[in-house]
Short mmCIF file of C-alpha atoms and ligand atoms in Angstrom, two decimals:
data_model
loop_
_atom_site.label_atom_id
_atom_site.label_comp_id
_atom_site.label_asym_id
_atom_site.label_seq_id
_atom_site.Cartn_x
_atom_site.Cartn_y
_atom_site.Cartn_z
CA ASN A 299 -5.01 -6.08 16.98
CA GLU A 300 -6.12 -2.43 17.04
CA GLY A 301 -7.40 -2.48 13.46
CA LEU A 302 -10.21 -4.84 14.31
CA LYS A 303 -11.27 -3.02 17.47
CA LYS A 304 -14.56 -1.77 16.06
CA THR A 305 -15.56 -5.19 14.76
CA LYS A 306 -14.65 -6.77 18.06
CA GLU A 307 -16.71 -4.22 19.98
CA GLY A 308 -19.50 -4.53 17.46
CA ILE A 309 -19.88 -8.29 17.37
CA PHE A 310 -18.74 -9.22 20.82
CA GLY A 311 -20.04 -6.17 22.63
CA LYS A 312 -23.46 -7.12 21.33
CA LEU A 313 -22.86 -10.76 22.11
CA ALA A 314 -21.85 -9.92 25.68
CA ARG A 315 -25.04 -7.94 26.11
CA ALA A 316 -27.07 -10.77 24.66
CA VAL A 317 -25.75 -13.28 27.17
CA ALA A 318 -25.46 -10.95 30.17
CA GLY A 319 -27.32 -12.11 33.24
CA ARG A 320 -28.33 -15.43 31.69
CA SER A 321 -26.64 -18.58 32.84
CA GLN A 322 -28.00 -21.13 30.40
CA VAL A 323 -28.11 -21.09 26.63
CA ASP A 324 -31.72 -21.16 25.50
CA GLU A 325 -33.82 -20.36 22.43
CA ALA A 326 -34.04 -16.68 23.32
CA MET A 327 -30.27 -16.41 23.63
CA LEU A 328 -29.75 -18.10 20.26
CA ASP A 329 -32.27 -15.70 18.71
CA ASP A 330 -30.23 -12.81 20.08
CA LEU A 331 -27.03 -14.37 18.78
CA GLU A 332 -28.60 -14.75 15.36
CA GLU A 333 -29.44 -11.06 15.34
CA VAL A 334 -25.91 -10.13 16.42
CA LEU A 335 -24.40 -12.11 13.53
CA ILE A 336 -26.81 -10.75 10.94
CA THR A 337 -26.33 -7.13 12.01
CA SER A 338 -22.55 -7.69 11.87
CA ASP A 339 -22.92 -8.63 8.19
CA VAL A 340 -22.00 -12.27 8.52
CA GLY A 341 -24.84 -12.84 6.02
CA VAL A 342 -28.08 -14.75 6.44
CA ASP A 343 -26.99 -18.12 5.03
CA THR A 344 -23.83 -18.32 7.09
CA THR A 345 -25.63 -17.12 10.21
CA VAL A 346 -28.28 -19.82 9.82
CA LYS A 347 -25.53 -22.41 9.39
CA ILE A 348 -23.73 -21.28 12.57
CA ILE A 349 -26.94 -21.18 14.62
CA ARG A 350 -27.99 -24.66 13.42
CA ASN A 351 -24.64 -26.11 14.42
CA ILE A 352 -24.84 -24.53 17.84
CA GLU A 353 -28.44 -25.73 18.31
CA ALA A 354 -27.34 -29.26 17.49
CA ARG A 355 -24.64 -29.07 20.12
CA VAL A 356 -27.00 -27.60 22.71
CA ALA A 357 -29.45 -30.43 22.03
CA ARG A 358 -26.70 -32.99 22.46
CA ASP A 359 -25.02 -31.51 25.53
CA LYS A 360 -28.34 -30.48 27.14
CA TYR A 361 -26.80 -27.83 29.35
CA MET A 362 -24.51 -25.16 28.02
CA ASN A 363 -23.49 -21.94 29.74
CA SER A 364 -22.67 -18.67 28.03
CA GLY A 365 -18.91 -19.21 28.37
CA GLU A 366 -19.20 -22.49 26.51
CA LEU A 367 -21.39 -20.79 23.92
CA LYS A 368 -18.60 -18.30 23.28
CA SER A 369 -15.95 -20.97 22.81
CA ILE A 370 -18.19 -22.97 20.50
CA LEU A 371 -18.94 -19.87 18.48
CA ARG A 372 -15.22 -19.29 18.19
CA GLU A 373 -14.69 -22.83 16.87
CA GLU A 374 -17.57 -22.51 14.41
CA ILE A 375 -16.25 -19.21 13.05
CA SER A 376 -12.69 -20.44 12.60
CA ALA A 377 -13.92 -23.49 10.75
CA LEU A 378 -15.67 -21.25 8.20
CA LEU A 379 -12.77 -18.89 7.54
CA GLN A 380 -10.62 -19.54 4.47
CA GLN A 381 -7.04 -18.38 4.55
CA SER A 382 -4.27 -18.87 2.05
CA ASP A 383 -1.52 -21.17 3.13
CA SER A 384 1.35 -19.90 1.06
CA ARG A 385 4.77 -18.78 2.15
CA ARG A 386 5.30 -15.74 4.29
CA ASP A 387 8.80 -14.68 3.28
CA SER A 388 7.52 -12.78 0.26
CA PHE A 389 4.59 -11.28 2.10
CA GLY A 390 2.34 -14.23 1.54
CA LEU A 391 2.92 -14.70 -2.19
CA ASP A 392 4.27 -17.90 -3.61
CA VAL A 393 7.11 -16.25 -5.53
CA LYS A 394 9.40 -18.64 -7.38
CA GLU A 395 12.73 -18.19 -9.06
CA GLY A 396 12.81 -17.86 -12.82
CA ALA A 397 9.75 -15.89 -13.84
CA PRO A 398 7.82 -13.09 -12.17
CA TYR A 399 4.83 -14.01 -10.03
CA VAL A 400 1.87 -12.20 -11.56
CA VAL A 401 -1.08 -10.92 -9.58
CA MET A 402 -4.02 -9.41 -11.42
CA VAL A 403 -5.94 -7.14 -9.06
CA VAL A 404 -9.68 -6.64 -9.63
CA GLY A 405 -12.50 -4.85 -7.83
CA VAL A 406 -14.82 -1.85 -8.23
CA ASN A 407 -13.63 1.74 -7.87
CA GLY A 408 -13.26 3.07 -4.37
CA VAL A 409 -12.77 -0.25 -2.58
CA GLY A 410 -9.07 0.45 -2.01
CA LYS A 411 -7.48 -1.26 -4.99
CA THR A 412 -4.78 1.36 -5.58
CA THR A 413 -3.96 1.59 -1.89
CA THR A 414 -3.77 -2.19 -1.56
CA ILE A 415 -1.45 -2.50 -4.56
CA GLY A 416 0.73 0.29 -3.12
CA LYS A 417 0.95 -1.24 0.34
CA LEU A 418 1.62 -4.68 -1.10
CA ALA A 419 4.34 -3.34 -3.40
CA ALA A 420 5.99 -1.53 -0.50
CA GLN A 421 6.05 -4.61 1.71
CA LEU A 422 7.38 -6.78 -1.11
CA VAL A 423 10.14 -4.29 -1.92
CA ARG A 424 11.03 -4.22 1.74
CA ALA A 425 11.25 -8.03 1.64
CA GLY A 426 13.85 -7.68 -1.09
CA LYS A 427 11.64 -8.29 -4.13
CA LYS A 428 11.80 -6.43 -7.41
CA VAL A 429 8.25 -5.27 -8.10
CA TYR A 430 6.60 -4.08 -11.32
CA ILE A 431 3.18 -2.45 -11.37
CA GLY A 432 1.05 -2.29 -14.52
CA ALA A 433 -1.41 0.60 -14.75
CA ALA A 434 -4.05 -1.26 -16.74
CA ASP A 435 -6.88 0.87 -15.39
CA THR A 436 -6.62 3.32 -18.25
CA PHE A 437 -10.05 4.88 -17.86
CA ARG A 438 -9.24 7.44 -15.21
CA ALA A 439 -6.20 9.71 -15.48
CA ALA A 440 -6.36 10.24 -11.73
CA ALA A 441 -6.11 6.50 -11.14
CA ILE A 442 -2.85 6.32 -13.12
CA ASP A 443 -1.41 9.32 -11.25
CA GLN A 444 -2.37 7.96 -7.86
CA LEU A 445 -0.87 4.58 -8.65
CA GLN A 446 2.35 6.31 -9.74
CA VAL A 447 2.54 8.08 -6.35
CA TRP A 448 2.21 4.74 -4.56
CA ALA A 449 4.72 3.03 -6.90
CA ASP A 450 7.30 5.77 -6.23
CA ARG A 451 6.72 5.62 -2.50
CA ALA A 452 7.03 1.83 -2.56
CA GLY A 453 10.16 1.74 -4.72
CA ALA A 454 8.42 -0.23 -7.47
CA THR A 455 8.63 0.32 -11.24
CA MET A 456 5.39 1.33 -12.90
CA ILE A 457 4.57 0.67 -16.54
CA LYS A 458 1.87 2.84 -18.03
CA GLN A 459 0.49 4.27 -21.26
CA GLU A 460 -1.69 7.29 -21.90
CA MET A 461 -5.25 7.44 -20.61
CA GLY A 462 -7.65 5.52 -22.81
CA ALA A 463 -5.01 3.03 -23.97
CA ASP A 464 -5.92 -0.64 -24.31
CA PRO A 465 -5.62 -2.24 -20.83
CA ALA A 466 -4.47 -5.54 -22.35
CA SER A 467 -1.66 -3.73 -24.12
CA VAL A 468 -0.50 -2.17 -20.84
CA ALA A 469 -0.56 -5.60 -19.19
CA PHE A 470 1.46 -7.04 -22.09
CA ASP A 471 4.08 -4.27 -21.87
CA THR A 472 4.34 -4.68 -18.12
CA LEU A 473 4.97 -8.42 -18.28
CA LYS A 474 7.48 -8.06 -21.13
CA SER A 475 9.40 -5.43 -19.23
CA ALA A 476 9.18 -7.37 -15.95
CA VAL A 477 10.60 -10.50 -17.61
CA ALA A 478 13.36 -8.54 -19.38
CA ASN A 479 14.40 -6.91 -16.12
CA GLY A 480 14.19 -9.96 -13.88
CA ALA A 481 11.29 -8.77 -11.71
CA ASP A 482 10.04 -11.05 -8.92
CA VAL A 483 6.45 -9.84 -8.70
CA VAL A 484 4.07 -8.06 -11.09
CA LEU A 485 0.91 -6.38 -9.84
CA ILE A 486 -1.61 -5.48 -12.54
CA ASP A 487 -4.24 -2.88 -11.68
CA THR A 488 -7.49 -3.19 -13.66
CA ALA A 489 -10.47 -0.93 -14.21
CA GLY A 490 -13.20 -1.07 -11.61
CA ARG A 491 -16.22 -0.30 -13.67
CA LEU A 492 -19.00 -2.72 -13.05
CA HIS A 493 -20.83 -2.58 -16.34
CA ASN A 494 -22.63 -5.72 -17.41
CA LYS A 495 -21.39 -9.19 -16.69
CA VAL A 496 -20.41 -10.00 -20.26
CA GLY A 497 -18.47 -6.74 -20.62
CA LEU A 498 -16.55 -7.37 -17.42
CA MET A 499 -15.87 -10.96 -18.43
CA ASN A 500 -14.60 -9.99 -21.87
CA GLU A 501 -12.32 -7.31 -20.52
CA LEU A 502 -10.75 -9.52 -17.85
CA THR A 503 -10.43 -12.45 -20.24
CA LYS A 504 -8.65 -10.30 -22.78
CA ILE A 505 -6.12 -9.11 -20.20
CA ARG A 506 -5.57 -12.68 -18.96
CA ASN A 507 -5.03 -14.03 -22.47
CA VAL A 508 -2.49 -11.41 -23.34
CA MET A 509 -0.56 -12.08 -20.14
CA ALA A 510 -0.44 -15.80 -20.88
CA LYS A 511 1.31 -14.95 -24.16
CA VAL A 512 4.26 -13.62 -22.20
CA ILE A 513 4.22 -16.01 -19.22
CA PRO A 514 2.20 -19.17 -19.98
CA ASP A 515 0.79 -19.71 -16.47
CA ALA A 516 0.10 -16.03 -15.74
CA PRO A 517 -1.78 -14.64 -13.93
CA HIS A 518 -0.77 -16.80 -10.99
CA GLU A 519 -3.33 -15.09 -8.88
CA VAL A 520 -6.47 -13.04 -9.41
CA MET A 521 -7.04 -11.00 -6.29
CA LEU A 522 -10.43 -9.40 -5.69
CA VAL A 523 -10.38 -6.36 -3.44
CA LEU A 524 -13.54 -5.81 -1.38
CA ASP A 525 -14.41 -2.96 0.96
CA GLY A 526 -15.22 -4.67 4.25
CA SER A 527 -17.29 -1.74 5.45
CA THR A 528 -19.89 -2.08 2.71
CA GLY A 529 -21.50 -5.20 4.08
CA GLN A 530 -23.98 -6.73 1.67
CA ASN A 531 -22.49 -4.78 -1.24
CA ALA A 532 -19.26 -6.71 -0.81
CA PHE A 533 -21.20 -9.97 -1.16
CA GLU A 534 -22.79 -8.70 -4.37
CA GLN A 535 -19.42 -7.66 -5.80
CA ALA A 536 -17.90 -11.02 -4.93
CA ARG A 537 -20.77 -12.65 -6.81
CA GLN A 538 -20.30 -10.50 -9.91
CA PHE A 539 -16.53 -10.94 -10.12
CA THR A 540 -16.55 -14.67 -9.42
CA ASP A 541 -19.15 -15.03 -12.17
CA ALA A 542 -16.98 -13.05 -14.59
CA THR A 543 -13.59 -14.63 -13.92
CA GLN A 544 -11.77 -17.10 -11.72
CA VAL A 545 -10.93 -15.24 -8.52
CA THR A 546 -8.24 -16.97 -6.46
CA SER A 547 -7.82 -14.72 -3.44
CA LEU A 548 -9.40 -11.84 -1.58
CA ALA A 549 -8.16 -8.67 0.05
CA VAL A 550 -10.71 -7.14 2.39
CA THR A 551 -10.06 -3.47 3.17
CA LYS A 552 -11.24 -0.80 5.62
CA LEU A 553 -11.85 -3.21 8.45
CA ASP A 554 -10.54 -0.54 10.82
CA GLY A 555 -13.46 1.75 10.11
CA THR A 556 -16.28 -0.70 10.58
CA ALA A 557 -18.03 -2.79 13.18
CA LYS A 558 -19.08 -5.06 10.33
CA GLY A 559 -15.97 -7.22 9.94
CA GLY A 560 -18.32 -10.19 10.07
CA VAL A 561 -18.41 -9.81 6.30
CA ILE A 562 -15.13 -11.80 6.18
CA ILE A 563 -16.81 -14.77 7.82
CA GLY A 564 -19.77 -14.78 5.43
CA ILE A 565 -17.75 -14.22 2.26
CA SER A 566 -15.23 -16.88 3.24
CA ASP A 567 -18.05 -19.33 3.81
CA GLN A 568 -20.15 -18.47 0.75
CA PHE A 569 -17.39 -18.19 -1.86
CA ARG A 570 -14.72 -20.54 -0.44
CA ILE A 571 -11.97 -18.22 -1.63
CA PRO A 572 -9.06 -17.65 0.75
CA VAL A 573 -8.66 -14.20 2.27
CA ARG A 574 -5.03 -13.30 1.67
CA TYR A 575 -4.87 -9.79 3.07
CA ILE A 576 -6.85 -7.46 5.28
CA GLY A 577 -6.60 -3.66 5.21
CA ILE A 578 -6.80 -2.02 8.60
CA GLY A 579 -5.89 1.59 7.85
CA GLU A 580 -4.63 3.95 5.16
CA GLY A 581 -0.95 3.66 6.09
CA ILE A 582 1.62 1.71 4.12
CA ASP A 583 2.00 -0.89 6.89
CA GLN A 584 -1.69 -1.34 7.43
CA LEU A 585 -2.11 -4.28 5.11
CA LYS A 586 -1.74 -7.59 6.95
CA ILE A 587 -1.58 -11.19 5.88
CA PHE A 588 -4.89 -12.69 6.95
CA ASP A 589 -4.48 -15.32 9.59
CA ARG A 590 -7.60 -17.13 10.69
CA GLN A 591 -6.37 -17.74 14.21
CA GLU A 592 -5.21 -14.16 14.73
CA PHE A 593 -8.52 -12.88 13.40
CA VAL A 594 -10.56 -15.00 15.75
CA ASN A 595 -8.25 -14.12 18.64
CA ALA A 596 -8.67 -10.43 17.86
CA LEU A 597 -12.42 -10.79 17.89
CA PHE A 598 -12.71 -12.87 21.03
CA GLY A 599 -9.76 -11.15 22.69
P1 GDP B 1667 -9.61 2.40 -5.59
O1 GDP B 1667 -10.54 3.35 -6.29
O2 GDP B 1667 -10.23 1.06 -5.43
O3 GDP B 1667 -8.27 2.32 -6.20
O4 GDP B 1667 -9.48 2.94 -4.08
P2 GDP B 1667 -8.29 3.71 -3.38
O5 GDP B 1667 -7.13 2.84 -3.20
O6 GDP B 1667 -8.08 5.02 -4.04
O7 GDP B 1667 -8.93 3.92 -1.93
C1 GDP B 1667 -10.11 4.67 -1.69
C2 GDP B 1667 -10.02 5.26 -0.29
O8 GDP B 1667 -10.04 4.22 0.70
C3 GDP B 1667 -8.74 6.06 -0.04
O9 GDP B 1667 -9.06 7.22 0.69
C4 GDP B 1667 -7.90 5.11 0.82
O10 GDP B 1667 -7.00 5.79 1.65
C5 GDP B 1667 -8.96 4.38 1.60
N1 GDP B 1667 -8.51 3.05 2.09
C6 GDP B 1667 -8.02 2.02 1.37
N2 GDP B 1667 -7.76 0.96 2.17
C7 GDP B 1667 -8.11 1.33 3.45
C8 GDP B 1667 -8.11 0.65 4.73
O11 GDP B 1667 -7.73 -0.52 4.90
N3 GDP B 1667 -8.56 1.40 5.79
C9 GDP B 1667 -9.01 2.69 5.65
N4 GDP B 1667 -9.44 3.32 6.74
N5 GDP B 1667 -9.02 3.33 4.47
C10 GDP B 1667 -8.59 2.66 3.37
#
């Protein structure tokens, strides 16, 4: 998996150096491992948890070599990762017959929200789905234009209003139109301004309530997009959005440009929200369904 090359070299290059020339796992080696995980943005709490588990196993097994350390680390990491377990024939979404499957997409500006919606729409259209996109980020004219470019490229229908319109009204129109036209999937873009917690909560709640008026159980999914290259910032954003609304899945972008893909491990562990997609490039095909086993395989190679 080319997209995770930098993370692999980052985490496991450092790990290889930490264990080089030492045959037995000892305190010093675990200290080095701890530093590798923290500098790869796994996060302090999750790192401490991993190191404690490994220490317990070292104490029990008495002797452990660096090869065994690596395979135990691999087990520990896969146990912490949360993936979604839904169907793969509609690019990971649990699309059912009858009513459109509605995904509300949230996240701050610049994390790759528009790109992720565009890539997702394109892959769904390719899988034979009829896709509607709602431009409910009405604060930036450029955001609406950029989303339109992606919608056209993907072969999706976009519903929009003028800049400054009420986001909830755009979401309402989009769902109405999607239902009337027999759409399979609706992707709703939302504004990425992180003002105060109450403001964010009110805005997202208003959009959710209006959607439920058209389709009672919508949104079926609230997907938070995080930029994987921002490390601790991504943790902070996950905290703010999970405080403001119920987030049900994550898309972690820009993992191709960073050695800090460890952020996926920490966020998975801390927030217990499944990672549905990872972004590993700007291209239309560079959004992948997150698979725990593939991820760990890519890292440990
Ligand atoms: P938004 O403000 O959240 O809607 O962010 P955009 O979708 O406009 O993306 C911001 C920038 O990040 C753009 O230049 C995208 O091409 C880039 N981008 C998004 N996803 C990825 C990714 O997975 N890898 C890389 N390398 N760039 C990405």
